[in-house]
Structure formats: structure tokens, C-alpha cells
Amino acid sequence: MGWLLALPFLLPIATGLFALGARRKPRRARAISLLGCIGLFIVVVIIFVRVVDEGTIAAQMGNWPAPFGITLVADRLSAVMLLLAGLVGLVVAIFAQADVDLRREVLGFQGFYQLLLAGVCGSFVTGDLFNLYVWFEVMLIASFALLILGGERAQLDGGIKYVALNLVSTLFMLMAIGMVYGLTGTLNLAALHVALAEVDQPAALHMLAVLLIVAFGIKAALFPLYFWLPASYHVPPVAVTAVFAGLLTKVGVYALIRTFTLIFPADFSFAHDLLLIAALLTMLSGVIGAASQYEFRKILAFHIISQIGFLVLGLALFSPLALAGSIFYMVHNIVAKTNLLLISGTARRMTGSFNLAEIGGLYRVSPVLAAVFFIAAFSLAGFPPLSGFWAKLMLVTASLEQAAYWVAAVALITGALTLFSMSKIWSEAFWKPHPTGEVRSLTSLTVSERIQRMLPTVLLVAITLGLGLFPQPLIQFCETAARELLDPAGYVATVLPSRGG
Amino acid sequence: MSSVILQGTTRLLVALILLFSVYMLMRGHNLPGGGFIAGLIASAAFVLYALAWSLQEARAALRVSPVKLAAIGALLSLASAVPGLLKGFPPFTGLWLFIGGGEGDKGIPISTVLLFDVGIYLAVLGAVLALFFTIEVD
Amino acid sequence: MESALVLVIGVMVAAGVYLMLASNLLCYLFGLILLSNAANLVIFVAGRLTRAVPPLIPKGQEAPLEPVANALPQAMILTAIVIGFGLLAFTLALVVACYRELGTIDSDHMRLAEPPPKRGEH
């Protein structure tokens, strides 16, 4: 058991080190990295299946019993996040073979990519606040490196802003950890669930909640802490943006969900109110920011922000259906968003630019690309019967159940504005003719490049379609996961068996 | 900087510092010290060498590329998780092997913990030097 | 003793935040150093300040003989210092690279990634 739960981060670290060692032989490094990603995917599938079968599983590193040692836990939320991390890791690794240039590979792209996956997976399995911090840092260092790898001038500029704001987030988190430890004497999440409920200091709890919301909010790109994201996400190669968009901000959301369901008492409404306001403003400001942009990747970057609002909305509403909606939205959004960014990369390869004014004609030369974009984009906007529709439906129903009509209204307005941005990309990049006519078709690429670019995209679109047409199994899974989150007794009993539940 | 005095003493000092770093590494198990601090001390030796002679000389003295050193170190640390697997324990369980033990004497302990520490030592040394060599371009 | 240390932390945070608000990236870095050390001190205080011996069990004993210091905050601080050191070193390298490539470390003049809109554009 211990090994199964440790593999999601041990495997990428080992793969990354071997890839880093072989970086001067890019072919070999690529093969190592791809093998590692396949291995990681198999591991996370095994974990997912076991968690679905047996419920929450836990392991103690170094045979030290909880809450003294390092605990690894996977409940349903962790398992589905791990599965998504493995999936995104694999498809982006395939895409990166075509997209990332040789110079960046020699500088160690594959090694840092694997390290990033290790940090992401580590954050999802850890059962301990301090280790969450450590994995965040691993992820952060790897993302810094990926962001500025290649050293173009715009990359350095975007990198500085990314680094500056994210470092503040880690310091907030560290201070919060210090205070949690001072208040309770433990950092094990399950033990904190028990210990923090007994803390009778409302002032300290409020301060802690704000510190953690700021720390994770910066990572998750919540309003008004998201300014690092539009400043930096469009500077690295597309493969890097895709994996960032798919996983990085979602780790922040995951940390928020974990913290405010597990360690804080369930009746701590202060945090939920704060999160609700932040979520609504995030949704609106993100989508309005996107409407003002005129570049493929920047529009998508702003949409990442607005989608984060939806993810946090489910947590803020804090009902079983809302949390289930959040988790469903997470699955849908990671798949659709990663896919859209990969498509933007292919679109640029074929038209030569990200700027919507300078490109066009993609529908004519490549109907396949147009079709996959259409499905992914309209799923993001929440069109039935695509996956985004069910995700939004769950969240809107949950807000109507609580008679929060204005929440539902904001969600619907955001959806409409998303549709506006997606239609803009559709009409500019795909429908209108290319201004200079210099657009190449997919068939002009080599066969291997075509496979490397289109296989991940088609795979992700198939998942989006599948989730849209047969949402029931996933909805049921999400509802079970949400029930688990709202009643952490099972989680606590698994991690601390001596407590007897 | 090319000062004969600095260059002469550096040759001596570097050897001493490196020796001291190994001492810190070994003593770290039961007393203050350990892989991280020892790695920093060892990298200080190479930094001093680079200041007294030149960056190229320091690189040559290291013989392997610092990135490779860091990767090897991290792999060694990871390898210390493996013995636990063979015995059916969770990863990173501390295991000891005593060599040449006798009456009242346990012998020389070799442990996975030590392997982990040596890995950290190399990883820190490699990482710090990689960074130093990148920033310090002369 | 705790209250004195808490005051020190407060001053460090205030100075750190003040420095970080400057547009000069070097000032930002110094602020960051102050702030990260303040965070380390927070953990240190959180572990309670006691006069006690290191938590090592003497040879032949099963448990420590006298009250020992809490080792966990120290382990956490050490980890945080190591990580902070890595991040800081990385940021320093980034600032140096920025200065070489862009010729400035004033963040107000760094508008490459998000160029200000030109007049008459959209």
C-alpha cells in the first residue's frame, strides 16, 4: 500500500532525474519521459480503481505511525485528481514531443516537466499540511524553470511576475502552518480535523482562514490575487501553458477544498462567505478580461481564471450537490482547457501566430481541427449535451436550492460571456479567410508530428464527448466523493486507526 | 582575481574544507550536522577555488557537471527507499546493517538513512554549484 | 521571551512588506528574505520556547532522562530554510538574467509580456 501511494511522486522524480541526466541526448530523454508518463498513468489508474473499490486508503512513510510520520492518503477526491494529473501528464508529454524545440530539451525540459508532475501528484496524495507546502514548492520550482526555460525576453518578464507573486503565496502558507502548529500541536490533516474543532479562539481561526485563503487563492488565481496568471501564461511554449492550465491552478483549488472541508469545522461560515464573494468576482472579472483580449492564448488564459471561480463556487455553497458539481467541473475543465490550449498551439503552427487579427482560414484547411475546437470550446461554454453543461447544471441547481438566485444569475452571465469569447475565436481563427493566405494544412506536417499533435487532442475531445453523453457514472462518483468530503469521519478513521473513528 | 597568497592558501584550504564537509556528513547522524550542511560546506570549497583561480579551473576540479552530480545525489536518496520494498516495509523505512559486530559492540552501522544523507550531500553540492556557475560568468 | 520574539517578527514582516512594495527587484528580494525568515520564526515560536536539551536518547536508555526540546519545529524550519534558499537562489538568478537581457530591474519598465495598448488599437 505504501508503495502504491508513494509511486505517483517517486516515479516522476526518478524519471525526471534520468531524463535530466540524458538531456544532451534529446531523443533518449524524450523516450524516458514518455515511458515515465505512461508508467505514471498506469499507477494512477490502479490507485483510482482501488479507491473506488475500497474507499479511502492511507499509508505511513518510513513506518512511522500517524500523526508523527509522513502520511499519504487517497480518498475519492485525491484519486480523481491523481487520475487527471496522470492523463494530462501523458497527453501533454506526447504533444510536447512535437511542440518543444530542441534547445529547450537540451536545457532540461523533460526533467523539469517530470518534476512538475511529481509536485502535483505529491500535493494530491499528501495527508499533512507541511508536506503540502513542500510539494507546492517542488511544483513551484519546476514551474519557474519551465516558464523561463529558453530565456526569451518576454519569458523573463512574465517569469519575474509569476515568481514574485507565487513566492508571497508560499510565505503566507508557511506562516499559516506555523500558527496551525502553535494552536494545535499537529499538522496531520486528519488529526487537525479533530484538534481544530476543539480550538476555542475565534480570532485565531479567522486569521488562519484568511491566511490560507490568500495563500491558496494566489495559487488558484482567485480574484483579486490572479494578476500573475495573465502576465505569464502566454510566454512559455504551448505545451507548458497547457500543463500549467490543466494542473497548477487546480492544485490550489484542491488545497482550498481539502482545507475547508477537512480541517476547518463545517459550521465555519466566515470562510464560505468570503470564498463565495471571491468566486463570483473571479468568474466575472476573468470572463470580462477574456472578452477584452484579442489573442488566442491570452483569451484562454483569462478563461482559466473565470473557470476557477466556478470550481470555488461549489466549495463556497457547501452543499453535497455543490461540492459534487465542483468535482465534476474540475474533471470537465481540466480536460477541456488542456485541450483548447493544445489546439491553440496547433493553430499557431498552421497559421504562424496567436494574434486573432493575423490568422484565419483554419476551417477550410483543417475541418478536423475545427471540429475538435468546436466541441472543446462549446463544452467550456456549457452547451448541452457536452460535459460543461452538466457541470454548470449541477452548480446552478445547487445555488437555486439554497435560494441564491443572484449566484445562479452570475453563473449564467459568465456562461454567456464565455460563449462570446469562444465565438470570437471561432469566427476569427477558423471561419474568416487568412489575411495573407499563408495557412498550411495538417497534411503538410510529417506523419509523426501530425500524430503527436492530434492524438492528444482527439483523445481529450473523446473524453469531453463521453462525459457529455454519459455523465451519470461520473455524477454518481462525484456525489459519493462530496459526501466523503462533508463527513470526514471515514478519512480520519483510516488515517488514525487508533482513534477508533 | 589572481593573488599568489590566495591561490597558495586556497589549495590547502580546499582540501581541509572538503575533509571537514565529509566529517560533518558522517557526524550528522547523532550530532548536529548532516547532508545538507555538509553539502553547503563542500560547495563553499569549490566557490573559494573559483574565486582564487577561475571558474573554468573550478569546473575542471569538479570533473563532473554539477547538474549531473545533483541528479546522481537525488537518485541515491531515492534509492534509499528501495531496501524497504525488499523487506515489505513502506518506502523510506530506516534499515540498519551492522558490519563486524562483536561482544558489546554493534560494529560499523551502515543504514539506508546514511545512504539518504550521502545523496542529499551530493544533491546540495551539485545544485549550489550549478547555480553558482550560472550566475558567476566572468 | 515569546512576546519579544513576536515583536521581532512583526517588525521583520513590516520591513519586509515595505521593501517588497518597491518597484526595484533587488529591494523586492531583500524584502522576501526578511519575510521568509519571519515565517521561519513564526514556526519557531509556535513550537514554544523552552530551555531544554536536544531530543537525543542517551546510550542504553529507552526514553530521554530530562525534558527535551520539541524537535519538530526545528525540522520544519530547516526544511523551510532549505526550500527558501533554493527559491531565493533561483529568483536571484532570474533577476540577474533579467538585468542582462532587459537592462533593467525596475518592474515598472518591464512591459514585454503585457505591452501597453497602442493608441487606436481595438
PDB file of N, CA, C and O in Angstrom, chain A residues 198-241:
ATOM      1  N   GLU A 198     -11.585  21.685  18.510  1.00  0.00           N
ATOM      2  CA  GLU A 198     -11.559  21.959  19.948  1.00  0.00           C
ATOM      3  C   GLU A 198     -10.944  23.312  20.264  1.00  0.00           C
ATOM      4  O   GLU A 198     -10.943  23.743  21.413  1.00  0.00           O
ATOM      5  N   VAL A 199     -10.384  23.972  19.256  1.00  0.00           N
ATOM      6  CA  VAL A 199      -9.755  25.278  19.498  1.00  0.00           C
ATOM      7  C   VAL A 199     -10.860  26.312  19.697  1.00  0.00           C
ATOM      8  O   VAL A 199     -11.731  26.474  18.854  1.00  0.00           O
ATOM      9  N   ASP A 200     -10.783  26.994  20.854  1.00  0.00           N
ATOM     10  CA  ASP A 200     -11.864  27.930  21.163  1.00  0.00           C
ATOM     11  C   ASP A 200     -11.347  29.361  21.054  1.00  0.00           C
ATOM     12  O   ASP A 200     -11.437  30.135  21.992  1.00  0.00           O
ATOM     13  N   GLN A 201     -10.761  29.682  19.894  1.00  0.00           N
ATOM     14  CA  GLN A 201     -10.246  31.044  19.712  1.00  0.00           C
ATOM     15  C   GLN A 201     -10.702  31.558  18.353  1.00  0.00           C
ATOM     16  O   GLN A 201      -9.985  31.430  17.367  1.00  0.00           O
ATOM     17  N   PRO A 202     -11.899  32.134  18.298  1.00  0.00           N
ATOM     18  CA  PRO A 202     -12.445  32.532  17.001  1.00  0.00           C
ATOM     19  C   PRO A 202     -11.519  33.478  16.239  1.00  0.00           C
ATOM     20  O   PRO A 202     -11.358  33.355  15.016  1.00  0.00           O
ATOM     21  N   ALA A 203     -10.861  34.401  16.961  1.00  0.00           N
ATOM     22  CA  ALA A 203      -9.987  35.356  16.274  1.00  0.00           C
ATOM     23  C   ALA A 203      -8.873  34.626  15.541  1.00  0.00           C
ATOM     24  O   ALA A 203      -8.593  34.883  14.371  1.00  0.00           O
ATOM     25  N   ALA A 204      -8.249  33.675  16.245  1.00  0.00           N
ATOM     26  CA  ALA A 204      -7.143  32.941  15.628  1.00  0.00           C
ATOM     27  C   ALA A 204      -7.634  32.146  14.423  1.00  0.00           C
ATOM     28  O   ALA A 204      -6.975  32.099  13.375  1.00  0.00           O
ATOM     29  N   LEU A 205      -8.824  31.535  14.562  1.00  0.00           N
ATOM     30  CA  LEU A 205      -9.346  30.738  13.448  1.00  0.00           C
ATOM     31  C   LEU A 205      -9.627  31.612  12.230  1.00  0.00           C
ATOM     32  O   LEU A 205      -9.325  31.230  11.095  1.00  0.00           O
ATOM     33  N   HIS A 206     -10.199  32.798  12.479  1.00  0.00           N
ATOM     34  CA  HIS A 206     -10.493  33.684  11.360  1.00  0.00           C
ATOM     35  C   HIS A 206      -9.211  34.097  10.643  1.00  0.00           C
ATOM     36  O   HIS A 206      -9.133  34.102   9.419  1.00  0.00           O
ATOM     37  N   MET A 207      -8.202  34.435  11.445  1.00  0.00           N
ATOM     38  CA  MET A 207      -6.951  34.870  10.837  1.00  0.00           C
ATOM     39  C   MET A 207      -6.339  33.731  10.012  1.00  0.00           C
ATOM     40  O   MET A 207      -5.874  33.930   8.892  1.00  0.00           O
ATOM     41  N   LEU A 208      -6.381  32.527  10.596  1.00  0.00           N
ATOM     42  CA  LEU A 208      -5.858  31.368   9.879  1.00  0.00           C
ATOM     43  C   LEU A 208      -6.584  31.170   8.550  1.00  0.00           C
ATOM     44  O   LEU A 208      -5.962  30.926   7.509  1.00  0.00           O
ATOM     45  N   ALA A 209      -7.913  31.293   8.625  1.00  0.00           N
ATOM     46  CA  ALA A 209      -8.698  31.071   7.409  1.00  0.00           C
ATOM     47  C   ALA A 209      -8.291  32.082   6.346  1.00  0.00           C
ATOM     48  O   ALA A 209      -8.098  31.725   5.173  1.00  0.00           O
ATOM     49  N   VAL A 210      -8.118  33.354   6.750  1.00  0.00           N
ATOM     50  CA  VAL A 210      -7.751  34.367   5.760  1.00  0.00           C
ATOM     51  C   VAL A 210      -6.369  34.087   5.196  1.00  0.00           C
ATOM     52  O   VAL A 210      -6.140  34.154   3.978  1.00  0.00           O
ATOM     53  N   LEU A 211      -5.438  33.723   6.080  1.00  0.00           N
ATOM     54  CA  LEU A 211      -4.078  33.428   5.608  1.00  0.00           C
ATOM     55  C   LEU A 211      -4.098  32.299   4.579  1.00  0.00           C
ATOM     56  O   LEU A 211      -3.461  32.386   3.522  1.00  0.00           O
ATOM     57  N   LEU A 212      -4.873  31.245   4.887  1.00  0.00           N
ATOM     58  CA  LEU A 212      -4.890  30.097   3.981  1.00  0.00           C
ATOM     59  C   LEU A 212      -5.622  30.434   2.685  1.00  0.00           C
ATOM     60  O   LEU A 212      -5.218  29.992   1.603  1.00  0.00           O
ATOM     61  N   ILE A 213      -6.683  31.246   2.801  1.00  0.00           N
ATOM     62  CA  ILE A 213      -7.393  31.606   1.574  1.00  0.00           C
ATOM     63  C   ILE A 213      -6.485  32.445   0.678  1.00  0.00           C
ATOM     64  O   ILE A 213      -6.434  32.258  -0.545  1.00  0.00           O
ATOM     65  N   VAL A 214      -5.716  33.347   1.284  1.00  0.00           N
ATOM     66  CA  VAL A 214      -4.802  34.155   0.463  1.00  0.00           C
ATOM     67  C   VAL A 214      -3.734  33.259  -0.152  1.00  0.00           C
ATOM     68  O   VAL A 214      -3.439  33.341  -1.350  1.00  0.00           O
ATOM     69  N   ALA A 215      -3.166  32.380   0.680  1.00  0.00           N
ATOM     70  CA  ALA A 215      -2.081  31.536   0.168  1.00  0.00           C
ATOM     71  C   ALA A 215      -2.559  30.655  -0.974  1.00  0.00           C
ATOM     72  O   ALA A 215      -1.970  30.642  -2.061  1.00  0.00           O
ATOM     73  N   PHE A 216      -3.653  29.926  -0.753  1.00  0.00           N
ATOM     74  CA  PHE A 216      -4.138  29.030  -1.806  1.00  0.00           C
ATOM     75  C   PHE A 216      -4.821  29.818  -2.913  1.00  0.00           C
ATOM     76  O   PHE A 216      -4.860  29.379  -4.060  1.00  0.00           O
ATOM     77  N   GLY A 217      -5.387  30.981  -2.544  1.00  0.00           N
ATOM     78  CA  GLY A 217      -6.049  31.804  -3.547  1.00  0.00           C
ATOM     79  C   GLY A 217      -5.079  32.326  -4.588  1.00  0.00           C
ATOM     80  O   GLY A 217      -5.407  32.413  -5.774  1.00  0.00           O
ATOM     81  N   ILE A 218      -3.856  32.671  -4.159  1.00  0.00           N
ATOM     82  CA  ILE A 218      -2.863  33.117  -5.142  1.00  0.00           C
ATOM     83  C   ILE A 218      -2.539  31.956  -6.081  1.00  0.00           C
ATOM     84  O   ILE A 218      -2.504  32.106  -7.296  1.00  0.00           O
ATOM     85  N   LYS A 219      -2.347  30.756  -5.499  1.00  0.00           N
ATOM     86  CA  LYS A 219      -2.045  29.583  -6.334  1.00  0.00           C
ATOM     87  C   LYS A 219      -3.197  29.295  -7.292  1.00  0.00           C
ATOM     88  O   LYS A 219      -2.988  28.910  -8.432  1.00  0.00           O
ATOM     89  N   ALA A 220      -4.422  29.429  -6.786  1.00  0.00           N
ATOM     90  CA  ALA A 220      -5.570  29.044  -7.595  1.00  0.00           C
ATOM     91  C   ALA A 220      -5.989  30.172  -8.538  1.00  0.00           C
ATOM     92  O   ALA A 220      -6.863  29.974  -9.362  1.00  0.00           O
ATOM     93  N   ALA A 221      -5.384  31.364  -8.395  1.00  0.00           N
ATOM     94  CA  ALA A 221      -5.746  32.523  -9.210  1.00  0.00           C
ATOM     95  C   ALA A 221      -7.164  32.997  -8.926  1.00  0.00           C
ATOM     96  O   ALA A 221      -7.981  33.137  -9.816  1.00  0.00           O
ATOM     97  N   LEU A 222      -7.450  33.232  -7.647  1.00  0.00           N
ATOM     98  CA  LEU A 222      -8.738  33.784  -7.255  1.00  0.00           C
ATOM     99  C   LEU A 222      -8.689  35.305  -7.359  1.00  0.00           C
ATOM    100  O   LEU A 222      -7.644  35.907  -7.165  1.00  0.00           O
ATOM    101  N   PHE A 223      -9.848  35.909  -7.607  1.00  0.00           N
ATOM    102  CA  PHE A 223      -9.930  37.366  -7.547  1.00  0.00           C
ATOM    103  C   PHE A 223      -9.649  37.801  -6.108  1.00  0.00           C
ATOM    104  O   PHE A 223     -10.188  37.205  -5.186  1.00  0.00           O
ATOM    105  N   PRO A 224      -8.939  38.839  -5.799  1.00  0.00           N
ATOM    106  CA  PRO A 224      -8.143  39.700  -6.666  1.00  0.00           C
ATOM    107  C   PRO A 224      -6.662  39.336  -6.667  1.00  0.00           C
ATOM    108  O   PRO A 224      -5.813  40.196  -6.630  1.00  0.00           O
ATOM    109  N   LEU A 225      -6.364  38.048  -6.631  1.00  0.00           N
ATOM    110  CA  LEU A 225      -4.968  37.625  -6.468  1.00  0.00           C
ATOM    111  C   LEU A 225      -4.425  36.984  -7.745  1.00  0.00           C
ATOM    112  O   LEU A 225      -3.426  36.299  -7.702  1.00  0.00           O
ATOM    113  N   TYR A 226      -5.107  37.169  -8.859  1.00  0.00           N
ATOM    114  CA  TYR A 226      -4.749  36.356 -10.023  1.00  0.00           C
ATOM    115  C   TYR A 226      -3.804  37.047 -11.009  1.00  0.00           C
ATOM    116  O   TYR A 226      -3.534  36.505 -12.064  1.00  0.00           O
ATOM    117  N   PHE A 227      -3.297  38.232 -10.684  1.00  0.00           N
ATOM    118  CA  PHE A 227      -2.652  39.014 -11.741  1.00  0.00           C
ATOM    119  C   PHE A 227      -1.386  38.387 -12.305  1.00  0.00           C
ATOM    120  O   PHE A 227      -0.936  38.763 -13.386  1.00  0.00           O
ATOM    121  N   TRP A 228      -0.825  37.421 -11.580  1.00  0.00           N
ATOM    122  CA  TRP A 228       0.363  36.759 -12.129  1.00  0.00           C
ATOM    123  C   TRP A 228      -0.008  35.895 -13.334  1.00  0.00           C
ATOM    124  O   TRP A 228       0.822  35.646 -14.198  1.00  0.00           O
ATOM    125  N   LEU A 229      -1.251  35.439 -13.389  1.00  0.00           N
ATOM    126  CA  LEU A 229      -1.589  34.435 -14.419  1.00  0.00           C
ATOM    127  C   LEU A 229      -1.636  35.038 -15.821  1.00  0.00           C
ATOM    128  O   LEU A 229      -0.936  34.560 -16.718  1.00  0.00           O
ATOM    129  N   PRO A 230      -2.418  36.106 -16.044  1.00  0.00           N
ATOM    130  CA  PRO A 230      -2.398  36.662 -17.399  1.00  0.00           C
ATOM    131  C   PRO A 230      -1.053  37.287 -17.769  1.00  0.00           C
ATOM    132  O   PRO A 230      -0.773  37.474 -18.951  1.00  0.00           O
ATOM    133  N   ALA A 231      -0.217  37.560 -16.754  1.00  0.00           N
ATOM    134  CA  ALA A 231       1.090  38.146 -17.074  1.00  0.00           C
ATOM    135  C   ALA A 231       2.077  37.107 -17.563  1.00  0.00           C
ATOM    136  O   ALA A 231       3.064  37.437 -18.209  1.00  0.00           O
ATOM    137  N   SER A 232       1.816  35.832 -17.236  1.00  0.00           N
ATOM    138  CA  SER A 232       2.872  34.861 -17.505  1.00  0.00           C
ATOM    139  C   SER A 232       2.434  33.677 -18.356  1.00  0.00           C
ATOM    140  O   SER A 232       3.277  33.051 -18.981  1.00  0.00           O
ATOM    141  N   TYR A 233       1.144  33.346 -18.398  1.00  0.00           N
ATOM    142  CA  TYR A 233       0.779  32.078 -19.025  1.00  0.00           C
ATOM    143  C   TYR A 233       0.969  32.067 -20.539  1.00  0.00           C
ATOM    144  O   TYR A 233       0.974  31.013 -21.145  1.00  0.00           O
ATOM    145  N   HIS A 234       1.100  33.208 -21.169  1.00  0.00           N
ATOM    146  CA  HIS A 234       1.224  33.182 -22.621  1.00  0.00           C
ATOM    147  C   HIS A 234       2.671  33.246 -23.089  1.00  0.00           C
ATOM    148  O   HIS A 234       2.918  33.315 -24.276  1.00  0.00           O
ATOM    149  N   VAL A 235       3.637  33.244 -22.160  1.00  0.00           N
ATOM    150  CA  VAL A 235       5.024  33.377 -22.626  1.00  0.00           C
ATOM    151  C   VAL A 235       5.750  32.066 -22.917  1.00  0.00           C
ATOM    152  O   VAL A 235       6.569  32.048 -23.832  1.00  0.00           O
ATOM    153  N   PRO A 236       5.503  30.961 -22.185  1.00  0.00           N
ATOM    154  CA  PRO A 236       6.282  29.752 -22.499  1.00  0.00           C
ATOM    155  C   PRO A 236       5.706  29.008 -23.705  1.00  0.00           C
ATOM    156  O   PRO A 236       4.684  29.433 -24.261  1.00  0.00           O
ATOM    157  N   PRO A 237       6.345  27.902 -24.122  1.00  0.00           N
ATOM    158  CA  PRO A 237       5.779  27.100 -25.213  1.00  0.00           C
ATOM    159  C   PRO A 237       4.380  26.597 -24.838  1.00  0.00           C
ATOM    160  O   PRO A 237       4.060  26.467 -23.650  1.00  0.00           O
ATOM    161  N   VAL A 238       3.582  26.304 -25.855  1.00  0.00           N
ATOM    162  CA  VAL A 238       2.176  25.952 -25.602  1.00  0.00           C
ATOM    163  C   VAL A 238       2.039  24.725 -24.699  1.00  0.00           C
ATOM    164  O   VAL A 238       1.161  24.673 -23.851  1.00  0.00           O
ATOM    165  N   ALA A 239       2.940  23.752 -24.885  1.00  0.00           N
ATOM    166  CA  ALA A 239       2.821  22.538 -24.078  1.00  0.00           C
ATOM    167  C   ALA A 239       2.916  22.900 -22.604  1.00  0.00           C
ATOM    168  O   ALA A 239       2.191  22.346 -21.767  1.00  0.00           O
ATOM    169  N   VAL A 240       3.795  23.849 -22.275  1.00  0.00           N
ATOM    170  CA  VAL A 240       3.956  24.252 -20.876  1.00  0.00           C
ATOM    171  C   VAL A 240       2.696  24.958 -20.391  1.00  0.00           C
ATOM    172  O   VAL A 240       2.171  24.667 -19.313  1.00  0.00           O
ATOM    173  N   THR A 241       2.165  25.880 -21.214  1.00  0.00           N
ATOM    174  CA  THR A 241       0.931  26.553 -20.810  1.00  0.00           C
ATOM    175  C   THR A 241      -0.175  25.533 -20.598  1.00  0.00           C
ATOM    176  O   THR A 241      -0.969  25.656 -19.665  1.00  0.00           O
TER     177      THR A 241
END
